[in-house]
Short mmCIF file of C-alpha atoms (C1' of nucleotides) in Angstrom, two decimals:
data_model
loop_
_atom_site.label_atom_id
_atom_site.label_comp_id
_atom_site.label_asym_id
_atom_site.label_seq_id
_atom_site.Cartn_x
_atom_site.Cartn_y
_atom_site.Cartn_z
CA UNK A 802 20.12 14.20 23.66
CA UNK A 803 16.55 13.63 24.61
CA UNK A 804 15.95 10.06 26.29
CA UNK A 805 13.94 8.07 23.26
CA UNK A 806 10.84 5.95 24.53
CA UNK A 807 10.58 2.36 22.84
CA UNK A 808 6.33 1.91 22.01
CA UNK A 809 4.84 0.49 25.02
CA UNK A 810 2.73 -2.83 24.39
CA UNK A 811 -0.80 -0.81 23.62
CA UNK A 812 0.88 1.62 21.71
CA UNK A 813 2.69 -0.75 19.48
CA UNK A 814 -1.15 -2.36 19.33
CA UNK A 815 -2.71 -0.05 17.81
CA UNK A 816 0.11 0.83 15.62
CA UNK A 817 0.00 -2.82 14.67
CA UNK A 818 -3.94 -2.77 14.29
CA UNK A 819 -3.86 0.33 11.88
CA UNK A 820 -1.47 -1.35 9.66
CA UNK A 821 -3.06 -4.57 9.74
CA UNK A 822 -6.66 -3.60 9.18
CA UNK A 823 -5.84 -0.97 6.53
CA UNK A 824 -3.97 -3.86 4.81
CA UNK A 825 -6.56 -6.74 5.23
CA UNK A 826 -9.30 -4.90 4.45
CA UNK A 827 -7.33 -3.58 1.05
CA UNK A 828 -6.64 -7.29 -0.06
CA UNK A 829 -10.31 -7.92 0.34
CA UNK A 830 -11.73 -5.15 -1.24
CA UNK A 831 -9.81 -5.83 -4.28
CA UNK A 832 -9.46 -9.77 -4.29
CA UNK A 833 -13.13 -9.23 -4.58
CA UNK A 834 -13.30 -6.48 -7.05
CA UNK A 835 -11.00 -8.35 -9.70
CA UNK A 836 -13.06 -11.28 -8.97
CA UNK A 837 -16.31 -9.66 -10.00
CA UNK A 838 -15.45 -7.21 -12.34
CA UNK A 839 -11.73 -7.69 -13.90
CA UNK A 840 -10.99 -4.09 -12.78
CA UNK A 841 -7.87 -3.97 -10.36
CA UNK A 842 -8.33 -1.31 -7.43
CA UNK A 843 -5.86 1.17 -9.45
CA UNK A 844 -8.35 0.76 -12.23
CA UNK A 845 -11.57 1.79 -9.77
CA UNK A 846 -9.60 4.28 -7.96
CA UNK A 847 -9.24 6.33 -11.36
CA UNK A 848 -12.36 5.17 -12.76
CA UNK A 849 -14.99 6.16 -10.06
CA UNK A 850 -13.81 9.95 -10.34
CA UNK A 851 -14.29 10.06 -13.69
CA UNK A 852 -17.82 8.54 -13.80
CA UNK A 853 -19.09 10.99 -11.28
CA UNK A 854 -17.14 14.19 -13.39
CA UNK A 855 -19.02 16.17 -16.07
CA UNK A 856 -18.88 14.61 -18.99
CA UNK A 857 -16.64 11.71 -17.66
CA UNK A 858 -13.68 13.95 -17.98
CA UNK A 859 -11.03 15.62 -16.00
CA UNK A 860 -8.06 17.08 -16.17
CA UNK A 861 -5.16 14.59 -15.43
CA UNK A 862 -3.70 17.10 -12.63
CA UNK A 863 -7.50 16.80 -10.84
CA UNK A 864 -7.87 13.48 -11.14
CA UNK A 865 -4.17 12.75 -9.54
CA UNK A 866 -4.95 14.72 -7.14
CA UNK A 867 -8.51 13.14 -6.21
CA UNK A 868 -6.87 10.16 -5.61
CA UNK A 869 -3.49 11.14 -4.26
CA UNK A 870 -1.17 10.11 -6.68
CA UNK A 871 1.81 11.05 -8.00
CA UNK A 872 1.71 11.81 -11.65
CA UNK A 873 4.19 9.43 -12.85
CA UNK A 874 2.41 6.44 -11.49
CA UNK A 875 -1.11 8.44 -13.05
CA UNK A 876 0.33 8.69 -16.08
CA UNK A 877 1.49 4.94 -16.25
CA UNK A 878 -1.52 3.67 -15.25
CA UNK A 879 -3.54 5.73 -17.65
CA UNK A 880 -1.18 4.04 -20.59
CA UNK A 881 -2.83 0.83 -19.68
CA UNK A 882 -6.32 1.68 -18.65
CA UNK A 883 -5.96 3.91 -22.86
CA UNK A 884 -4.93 0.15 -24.07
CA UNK A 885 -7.48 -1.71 -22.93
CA UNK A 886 -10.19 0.96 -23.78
CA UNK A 887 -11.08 2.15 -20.93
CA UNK A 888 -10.28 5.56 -20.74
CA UNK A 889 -8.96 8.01 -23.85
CA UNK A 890 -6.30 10.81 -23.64
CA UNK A 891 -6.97 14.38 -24.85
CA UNK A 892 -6.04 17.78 -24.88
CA UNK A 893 -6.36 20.48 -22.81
CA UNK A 894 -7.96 23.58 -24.28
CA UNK A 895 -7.49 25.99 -21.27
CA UNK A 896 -3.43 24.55 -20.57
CA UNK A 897 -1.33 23.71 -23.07
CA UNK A 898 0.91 21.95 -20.76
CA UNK A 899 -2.31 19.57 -19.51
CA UNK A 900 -4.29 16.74 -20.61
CA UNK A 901 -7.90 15.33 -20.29
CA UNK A 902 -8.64 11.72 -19.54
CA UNK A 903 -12.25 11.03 -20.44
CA UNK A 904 -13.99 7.73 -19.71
CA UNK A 905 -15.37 5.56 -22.47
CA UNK A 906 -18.17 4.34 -22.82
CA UNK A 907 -16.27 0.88 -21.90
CA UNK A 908 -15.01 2.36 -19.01
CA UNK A 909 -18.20 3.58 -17.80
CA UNK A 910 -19.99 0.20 -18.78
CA UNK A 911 -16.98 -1.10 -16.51
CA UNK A 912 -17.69 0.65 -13.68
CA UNK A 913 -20.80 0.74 -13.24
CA UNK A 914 -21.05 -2.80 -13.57
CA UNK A 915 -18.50 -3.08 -10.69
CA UNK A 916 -19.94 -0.45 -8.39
CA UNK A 917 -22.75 -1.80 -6.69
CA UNK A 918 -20.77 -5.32 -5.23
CA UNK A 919 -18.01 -2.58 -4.92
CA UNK A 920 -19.88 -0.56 -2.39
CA UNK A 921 -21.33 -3.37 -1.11
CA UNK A 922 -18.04 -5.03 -0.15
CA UNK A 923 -17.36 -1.58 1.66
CA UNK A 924 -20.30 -1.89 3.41
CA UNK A 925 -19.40 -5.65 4.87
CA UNK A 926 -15.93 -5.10 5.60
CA UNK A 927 -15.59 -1.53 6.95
CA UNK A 928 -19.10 0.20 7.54
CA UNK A 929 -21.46 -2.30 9.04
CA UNK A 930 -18.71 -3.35 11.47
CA UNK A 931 -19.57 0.33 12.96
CA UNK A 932 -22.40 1.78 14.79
CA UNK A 933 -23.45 5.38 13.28
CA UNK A 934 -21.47 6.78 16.25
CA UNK A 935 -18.59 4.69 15.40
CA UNK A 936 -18.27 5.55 12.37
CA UNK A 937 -18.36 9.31 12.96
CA UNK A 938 -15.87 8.77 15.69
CA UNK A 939 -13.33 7.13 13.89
CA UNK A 940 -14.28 9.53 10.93
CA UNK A 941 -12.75 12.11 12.87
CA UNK A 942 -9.96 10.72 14.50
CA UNK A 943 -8.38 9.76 11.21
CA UNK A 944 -9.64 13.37 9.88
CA UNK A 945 -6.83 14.81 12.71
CA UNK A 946 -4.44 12.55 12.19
CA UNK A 947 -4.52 13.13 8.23
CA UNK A 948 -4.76 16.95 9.22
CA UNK A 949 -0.94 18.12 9.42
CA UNK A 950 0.75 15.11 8.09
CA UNK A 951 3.82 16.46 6.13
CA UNK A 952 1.78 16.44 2.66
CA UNK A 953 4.08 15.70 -0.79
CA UNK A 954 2.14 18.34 -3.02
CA UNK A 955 -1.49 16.45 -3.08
CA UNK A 956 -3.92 19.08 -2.46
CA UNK A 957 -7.21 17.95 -1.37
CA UNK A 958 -10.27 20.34 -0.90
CA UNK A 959 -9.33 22.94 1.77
CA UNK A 960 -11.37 22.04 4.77
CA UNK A 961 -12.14 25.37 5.49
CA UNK A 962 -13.93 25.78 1.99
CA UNK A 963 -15.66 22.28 2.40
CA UNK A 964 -17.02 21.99 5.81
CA UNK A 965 -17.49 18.22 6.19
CA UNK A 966 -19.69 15.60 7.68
CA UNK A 967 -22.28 17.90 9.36
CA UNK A 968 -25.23 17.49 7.51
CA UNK A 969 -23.80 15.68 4.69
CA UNK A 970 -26.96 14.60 2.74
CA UNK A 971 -26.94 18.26 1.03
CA UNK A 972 -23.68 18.48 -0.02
CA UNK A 973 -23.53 15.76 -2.01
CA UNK A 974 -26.84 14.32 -3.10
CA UNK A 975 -25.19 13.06 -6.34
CA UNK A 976 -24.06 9.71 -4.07
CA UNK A 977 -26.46 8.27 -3.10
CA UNK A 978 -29.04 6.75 -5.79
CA UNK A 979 -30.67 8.55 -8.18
CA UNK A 980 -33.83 7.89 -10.19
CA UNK A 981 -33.25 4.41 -8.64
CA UNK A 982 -30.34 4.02 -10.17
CA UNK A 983 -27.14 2.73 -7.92
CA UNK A 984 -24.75 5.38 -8.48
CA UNK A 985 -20.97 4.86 -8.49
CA UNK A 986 -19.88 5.74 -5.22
CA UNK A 987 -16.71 4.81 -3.35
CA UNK B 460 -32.76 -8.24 -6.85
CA UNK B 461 -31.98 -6.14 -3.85
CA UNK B 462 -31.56 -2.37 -4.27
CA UNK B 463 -28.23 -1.56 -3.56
CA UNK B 464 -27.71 2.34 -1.76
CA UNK B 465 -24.26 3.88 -2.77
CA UNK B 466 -22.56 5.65 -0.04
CA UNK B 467 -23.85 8.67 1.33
CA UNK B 468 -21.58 11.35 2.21
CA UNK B 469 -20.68 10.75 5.55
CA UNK B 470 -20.03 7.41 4.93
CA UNK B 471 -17.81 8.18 1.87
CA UNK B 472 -16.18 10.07 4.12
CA UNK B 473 -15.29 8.17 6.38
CA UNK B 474 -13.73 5.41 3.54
CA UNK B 475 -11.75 7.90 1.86
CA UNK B 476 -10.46 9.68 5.47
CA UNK B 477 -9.63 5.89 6.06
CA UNK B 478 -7.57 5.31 2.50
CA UNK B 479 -6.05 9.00 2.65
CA UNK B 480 -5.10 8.97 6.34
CA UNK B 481 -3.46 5.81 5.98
CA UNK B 482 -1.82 6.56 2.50
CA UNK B 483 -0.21 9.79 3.90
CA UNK B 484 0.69 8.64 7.06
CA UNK B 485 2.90 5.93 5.70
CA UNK B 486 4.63 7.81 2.97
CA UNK B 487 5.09 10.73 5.67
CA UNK B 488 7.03 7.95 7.74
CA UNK B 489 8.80 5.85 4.75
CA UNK B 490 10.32 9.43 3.81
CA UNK B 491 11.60 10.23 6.48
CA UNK B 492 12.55 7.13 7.46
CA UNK B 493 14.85 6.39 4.10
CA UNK B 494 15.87 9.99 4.78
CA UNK B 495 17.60 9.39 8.19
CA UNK B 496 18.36 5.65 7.54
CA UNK B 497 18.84 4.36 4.14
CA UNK B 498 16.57 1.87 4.77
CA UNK B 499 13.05 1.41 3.51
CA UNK B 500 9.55 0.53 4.96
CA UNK B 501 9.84 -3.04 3.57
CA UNK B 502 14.00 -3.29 5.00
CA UNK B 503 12.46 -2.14 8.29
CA UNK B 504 9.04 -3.91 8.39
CA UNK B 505 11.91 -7.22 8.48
CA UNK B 506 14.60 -5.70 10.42
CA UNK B 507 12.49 -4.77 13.35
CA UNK B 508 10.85 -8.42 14.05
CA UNK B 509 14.15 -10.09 13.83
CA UNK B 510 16.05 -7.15 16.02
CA UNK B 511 13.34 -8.39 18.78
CA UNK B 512 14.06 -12.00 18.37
CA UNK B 513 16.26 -14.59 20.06
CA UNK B 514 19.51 -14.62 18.58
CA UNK B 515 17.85 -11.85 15.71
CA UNK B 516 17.39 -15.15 13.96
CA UNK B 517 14.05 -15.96 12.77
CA UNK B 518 12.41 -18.69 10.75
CA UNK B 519 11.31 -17.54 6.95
CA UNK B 520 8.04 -18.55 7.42
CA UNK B 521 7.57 -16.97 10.93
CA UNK B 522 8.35 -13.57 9.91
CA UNK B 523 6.57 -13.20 7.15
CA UNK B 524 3.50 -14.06 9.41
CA UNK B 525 4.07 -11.80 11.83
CA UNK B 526 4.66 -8.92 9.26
CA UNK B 527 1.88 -10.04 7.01
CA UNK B 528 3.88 -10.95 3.73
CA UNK B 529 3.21 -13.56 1.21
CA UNK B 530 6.16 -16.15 1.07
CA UNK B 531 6.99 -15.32 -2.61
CA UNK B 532 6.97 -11.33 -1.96
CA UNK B 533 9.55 -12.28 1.48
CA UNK B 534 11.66 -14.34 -0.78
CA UNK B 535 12.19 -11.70 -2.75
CA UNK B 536 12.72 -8.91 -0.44
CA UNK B 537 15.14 -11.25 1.56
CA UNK B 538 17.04 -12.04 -1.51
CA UNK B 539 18.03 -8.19 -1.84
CA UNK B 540 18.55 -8.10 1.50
CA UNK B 541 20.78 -10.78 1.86
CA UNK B 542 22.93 -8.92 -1.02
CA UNK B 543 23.27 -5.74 0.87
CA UNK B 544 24.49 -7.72 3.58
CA UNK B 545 21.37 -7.02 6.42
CA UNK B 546 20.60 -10.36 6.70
CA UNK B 547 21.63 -13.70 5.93
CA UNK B 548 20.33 -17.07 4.88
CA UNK B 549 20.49 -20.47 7.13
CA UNK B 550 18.79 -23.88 6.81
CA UNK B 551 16.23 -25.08 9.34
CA UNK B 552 17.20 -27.38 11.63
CA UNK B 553 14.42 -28.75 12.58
CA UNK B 554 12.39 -29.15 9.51
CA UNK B 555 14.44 -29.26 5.95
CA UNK B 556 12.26 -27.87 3.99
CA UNK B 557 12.19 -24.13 6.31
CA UNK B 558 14.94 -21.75 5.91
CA UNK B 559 16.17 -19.11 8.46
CA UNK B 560 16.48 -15.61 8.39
CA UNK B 561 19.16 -14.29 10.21
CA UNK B 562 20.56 -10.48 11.17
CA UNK B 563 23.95 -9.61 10.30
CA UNK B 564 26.24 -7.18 12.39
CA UNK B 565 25.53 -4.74 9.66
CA UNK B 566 21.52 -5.42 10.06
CA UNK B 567 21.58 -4.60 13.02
CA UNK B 568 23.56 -1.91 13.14
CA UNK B 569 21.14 -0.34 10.69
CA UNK B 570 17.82 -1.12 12.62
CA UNK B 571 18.90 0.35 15.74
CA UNK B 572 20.40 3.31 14.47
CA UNK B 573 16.75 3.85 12.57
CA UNK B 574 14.70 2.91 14.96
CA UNK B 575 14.58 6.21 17.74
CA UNK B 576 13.48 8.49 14.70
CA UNK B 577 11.18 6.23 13.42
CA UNK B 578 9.33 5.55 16.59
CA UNK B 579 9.57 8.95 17.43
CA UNK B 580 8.12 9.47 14.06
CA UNK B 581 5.29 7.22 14.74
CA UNK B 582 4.23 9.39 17.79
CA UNK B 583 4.46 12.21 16.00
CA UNK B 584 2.89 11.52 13.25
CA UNK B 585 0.17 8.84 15.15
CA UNK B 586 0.01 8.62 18.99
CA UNK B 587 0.98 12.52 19.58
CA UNK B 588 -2.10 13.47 17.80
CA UNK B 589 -4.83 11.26 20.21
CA UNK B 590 -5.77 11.17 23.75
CA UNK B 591 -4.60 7.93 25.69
CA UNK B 592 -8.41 7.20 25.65
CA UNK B 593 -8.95 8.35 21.98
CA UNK B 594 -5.53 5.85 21.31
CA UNK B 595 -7.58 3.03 22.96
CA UNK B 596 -11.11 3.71 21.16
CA UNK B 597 -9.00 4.00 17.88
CA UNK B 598 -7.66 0.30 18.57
CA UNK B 599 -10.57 -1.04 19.61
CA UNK B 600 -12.62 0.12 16.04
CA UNK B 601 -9.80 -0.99 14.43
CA UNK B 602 -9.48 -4.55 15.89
CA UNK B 603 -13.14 -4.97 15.28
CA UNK B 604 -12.77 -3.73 11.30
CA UNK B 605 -10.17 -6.57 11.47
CA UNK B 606 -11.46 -9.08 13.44
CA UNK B 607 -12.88 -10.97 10.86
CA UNK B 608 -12.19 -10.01 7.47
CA UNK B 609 -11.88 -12.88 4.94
CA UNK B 610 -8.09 -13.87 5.67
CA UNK B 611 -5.63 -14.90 3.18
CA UNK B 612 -3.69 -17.23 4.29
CA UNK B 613 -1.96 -15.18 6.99
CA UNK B 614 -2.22 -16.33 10.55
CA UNK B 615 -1.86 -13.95 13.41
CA UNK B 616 -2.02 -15.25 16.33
CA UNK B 617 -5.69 -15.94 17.53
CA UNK B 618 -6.96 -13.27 19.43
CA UNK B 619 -8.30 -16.09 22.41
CA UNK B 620 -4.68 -17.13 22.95
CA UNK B 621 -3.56 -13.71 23.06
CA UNK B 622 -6.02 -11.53 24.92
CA UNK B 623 -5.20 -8.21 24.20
CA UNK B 624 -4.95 -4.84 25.24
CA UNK B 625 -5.95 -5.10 28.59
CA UNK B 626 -2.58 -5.08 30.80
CA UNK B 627 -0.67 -4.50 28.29
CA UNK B 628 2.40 -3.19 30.23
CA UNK B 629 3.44 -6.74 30.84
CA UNK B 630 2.45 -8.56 27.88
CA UNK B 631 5.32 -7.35 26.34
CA UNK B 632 7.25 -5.52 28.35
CA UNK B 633 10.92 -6.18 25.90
CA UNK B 634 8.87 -3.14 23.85
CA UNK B 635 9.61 -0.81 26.65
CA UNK B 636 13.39 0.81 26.77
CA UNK B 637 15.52 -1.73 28.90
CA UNK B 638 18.45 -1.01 30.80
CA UNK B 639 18.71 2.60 29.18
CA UNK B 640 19.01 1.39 26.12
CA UNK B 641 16.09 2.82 23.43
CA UNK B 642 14.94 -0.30 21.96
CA UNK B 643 13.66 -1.16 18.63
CA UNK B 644 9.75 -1.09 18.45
CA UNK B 645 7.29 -0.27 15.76
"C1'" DT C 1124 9.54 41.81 -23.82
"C1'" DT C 1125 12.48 38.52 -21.89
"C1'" DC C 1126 13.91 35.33 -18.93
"C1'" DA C 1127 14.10 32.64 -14.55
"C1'" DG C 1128 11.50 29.58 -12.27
"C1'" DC C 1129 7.67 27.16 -11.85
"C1'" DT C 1130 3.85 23.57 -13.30
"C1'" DC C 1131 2.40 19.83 -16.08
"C1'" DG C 1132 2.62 15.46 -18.26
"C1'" DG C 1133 5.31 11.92 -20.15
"C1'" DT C 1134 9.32 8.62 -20.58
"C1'" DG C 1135 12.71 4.84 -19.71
"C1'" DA C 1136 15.39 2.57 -16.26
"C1'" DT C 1137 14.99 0.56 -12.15
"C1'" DA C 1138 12.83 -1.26 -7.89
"C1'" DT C 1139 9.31 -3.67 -6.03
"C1'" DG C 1140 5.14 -6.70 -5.85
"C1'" DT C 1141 2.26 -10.48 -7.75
"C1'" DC C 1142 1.25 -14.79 -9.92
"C1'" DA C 1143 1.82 -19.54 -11.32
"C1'" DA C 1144 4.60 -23.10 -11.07
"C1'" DC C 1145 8.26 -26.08 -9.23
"C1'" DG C 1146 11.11 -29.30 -6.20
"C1'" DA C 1147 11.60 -30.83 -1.73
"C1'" DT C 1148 9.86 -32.26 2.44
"C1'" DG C 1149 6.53 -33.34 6.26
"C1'" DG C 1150 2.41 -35.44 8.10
"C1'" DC C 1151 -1.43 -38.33 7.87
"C1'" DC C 1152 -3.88 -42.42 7.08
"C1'" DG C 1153 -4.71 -46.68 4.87
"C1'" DC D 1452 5.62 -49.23 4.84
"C1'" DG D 1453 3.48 -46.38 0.67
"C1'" DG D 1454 0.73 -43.07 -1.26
"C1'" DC D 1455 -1.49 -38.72 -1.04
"C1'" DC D 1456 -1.95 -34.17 0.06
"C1'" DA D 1457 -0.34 -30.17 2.59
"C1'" DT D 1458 3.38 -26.88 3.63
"C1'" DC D 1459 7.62 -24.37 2.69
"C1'" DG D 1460 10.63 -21.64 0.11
"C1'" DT D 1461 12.25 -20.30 -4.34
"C1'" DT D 1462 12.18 -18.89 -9.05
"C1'" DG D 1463 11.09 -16.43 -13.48
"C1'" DA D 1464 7.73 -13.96 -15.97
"C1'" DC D 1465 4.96 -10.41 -15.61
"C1'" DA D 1466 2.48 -6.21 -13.51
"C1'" DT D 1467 2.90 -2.22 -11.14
"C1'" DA D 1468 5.31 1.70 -8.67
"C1'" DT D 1469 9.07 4.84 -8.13
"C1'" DC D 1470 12.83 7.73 -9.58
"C1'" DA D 1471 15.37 11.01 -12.29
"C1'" DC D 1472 14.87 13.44 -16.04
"C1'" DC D 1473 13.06 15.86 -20.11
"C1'" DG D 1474 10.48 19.21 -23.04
"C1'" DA D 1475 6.76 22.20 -23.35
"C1'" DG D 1476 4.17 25.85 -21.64
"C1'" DC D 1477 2.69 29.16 -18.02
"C1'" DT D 1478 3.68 33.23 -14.98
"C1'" DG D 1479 5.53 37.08 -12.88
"C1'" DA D 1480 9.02 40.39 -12.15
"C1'" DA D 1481 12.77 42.90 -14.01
#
DNA sequence: TTCAGCTCGGTGATATGTCAACGATGGCCG
DNA sequence: CGGCCATCGTTGACATATCACCGAGCTGAA
């Protein structure tokens, strides 16, 4: 049997440092959020798809897998979000076997209230911590490591058929403001 | 008021490689982990401090600061522990109102017969993937993000007292393998 | 067509995490 | 000393996440 190597001191660091800045930075972000907007970062996470989709609606299967969730936990969380008005179930015309969650106009009133401190936060805690270099850097050091992880089902956008960061401003004009208007973005 | 820019898309990019990366990398490893062990992130995330420390007894309070737990969330965890016979409770000595955490046989046991796959997990999934240099940048960023996020309560220790990744090697050098024997690190 | 095998979404039981509050103690300062 | 405030750990109620499972509908090959 092959001889096992403990973590030496600087690996264990930055083992260490990705756990406890992912965490710390989490707990921030959404201390915050709750703070000024009574949305919880589940709520956000499904909310800011939705406000960005045509129409404000998507299937349930998209949206779960936008955000990398499991459906269970989706479906849960939609329960509450349909409770307190912020989101509505329906149908699927094109699947039976699917649903639709659309965004109210509560929920969109909700997000878009939250969204600009939101982004904001992201920009103090995370993004103006890095140089432009930086961030592309560490961009694409977390791009490889996400690259082959063992993925559950979760399918995000083939990379192949969405060539990332090079010359981003194109493929996605819809983030950044419009009209003057702070878009949702996260 | 000041305009407020959403993100662009390299810089929404970069937050949602950060999120994803991190989301997939730690159920890739919790998986497996439970797989080949039995025991969970949160069993290991305690078992590992206390397999390091004198006597594999800790103080409650200790090791939830160096893990990054709230007290009430520790309690808990502890509590089901305890039941499963990992770990047991002791009073502290030397100031009533602590409590101690202590390893069983069993604890043990478990930790060290998890720990080779799991840190060879870890480089597999994390170090593998980076340069040594790459490893070091990626620290560095992520220190930085860190450095000085609004804490909770949550003391690590203070980065002056504990000068870090320079000469790492003998810092902490109980990470390494002694005497043969693969020793628990994450 | 028919059926096996898959996807999709939802459900209830359970596991886990969070929050507010408590009792007990320690430490400080008058 | 005595009073005040902080820390420590725990608890129970609640919120959220996970797990195993179900029923319905799609899909493709026999």
């Amino acid at each position: 049997m092959a001889e096992i190597r403990g973590l030496d001191a600087r690996e264990a660091h930055l083992w260490q440092a990705y756990r406890d800045s992912y965490r710390e930075l989490l707990s921030a972000l959404e201390t915050r959020l709750l703070r000024n907007s009574g949305l919880s970062g589940a709520d956000y996470a499904l909310l800011q798809p939705l406000s960005t989709a045509d129409q404000g609606v998507l299937r349930t299967r998209d949206l779960g897998r936008s955000i990398g969730w499991e459906r269970s936990r989706l479906s849960h969380q939609v329960s509450r979000m349909e409770k307190r008005g912020l989101v509505t179930r329906e149908e699927c015309e094109s699947d039976a076997r699917g649903s639709m969650v659309r965004l109210t106009d509560a929920g969109r009133g909700a997000v878009e209230a939250a969204a600009p401190d939101h982004v904001d936060a992201v920009r103090t805690y995370l993004l103006d911590k890095l140089s432009r270099e930086e961030q592309d850097l560490l961009a694409g050091l977390l791009d490889r490591i996400l690259a082959d992880l063992p993925y559950r089902d979760l399918c995000r956008p083939d990379p192949s058929e969405v060539p990332y960061p090079q010359d981003a401003a194109e493929r996605a004009p819809e983030a950044a403001a419009v009209g003057g208007r702070p878009l949702i973005a996260q």
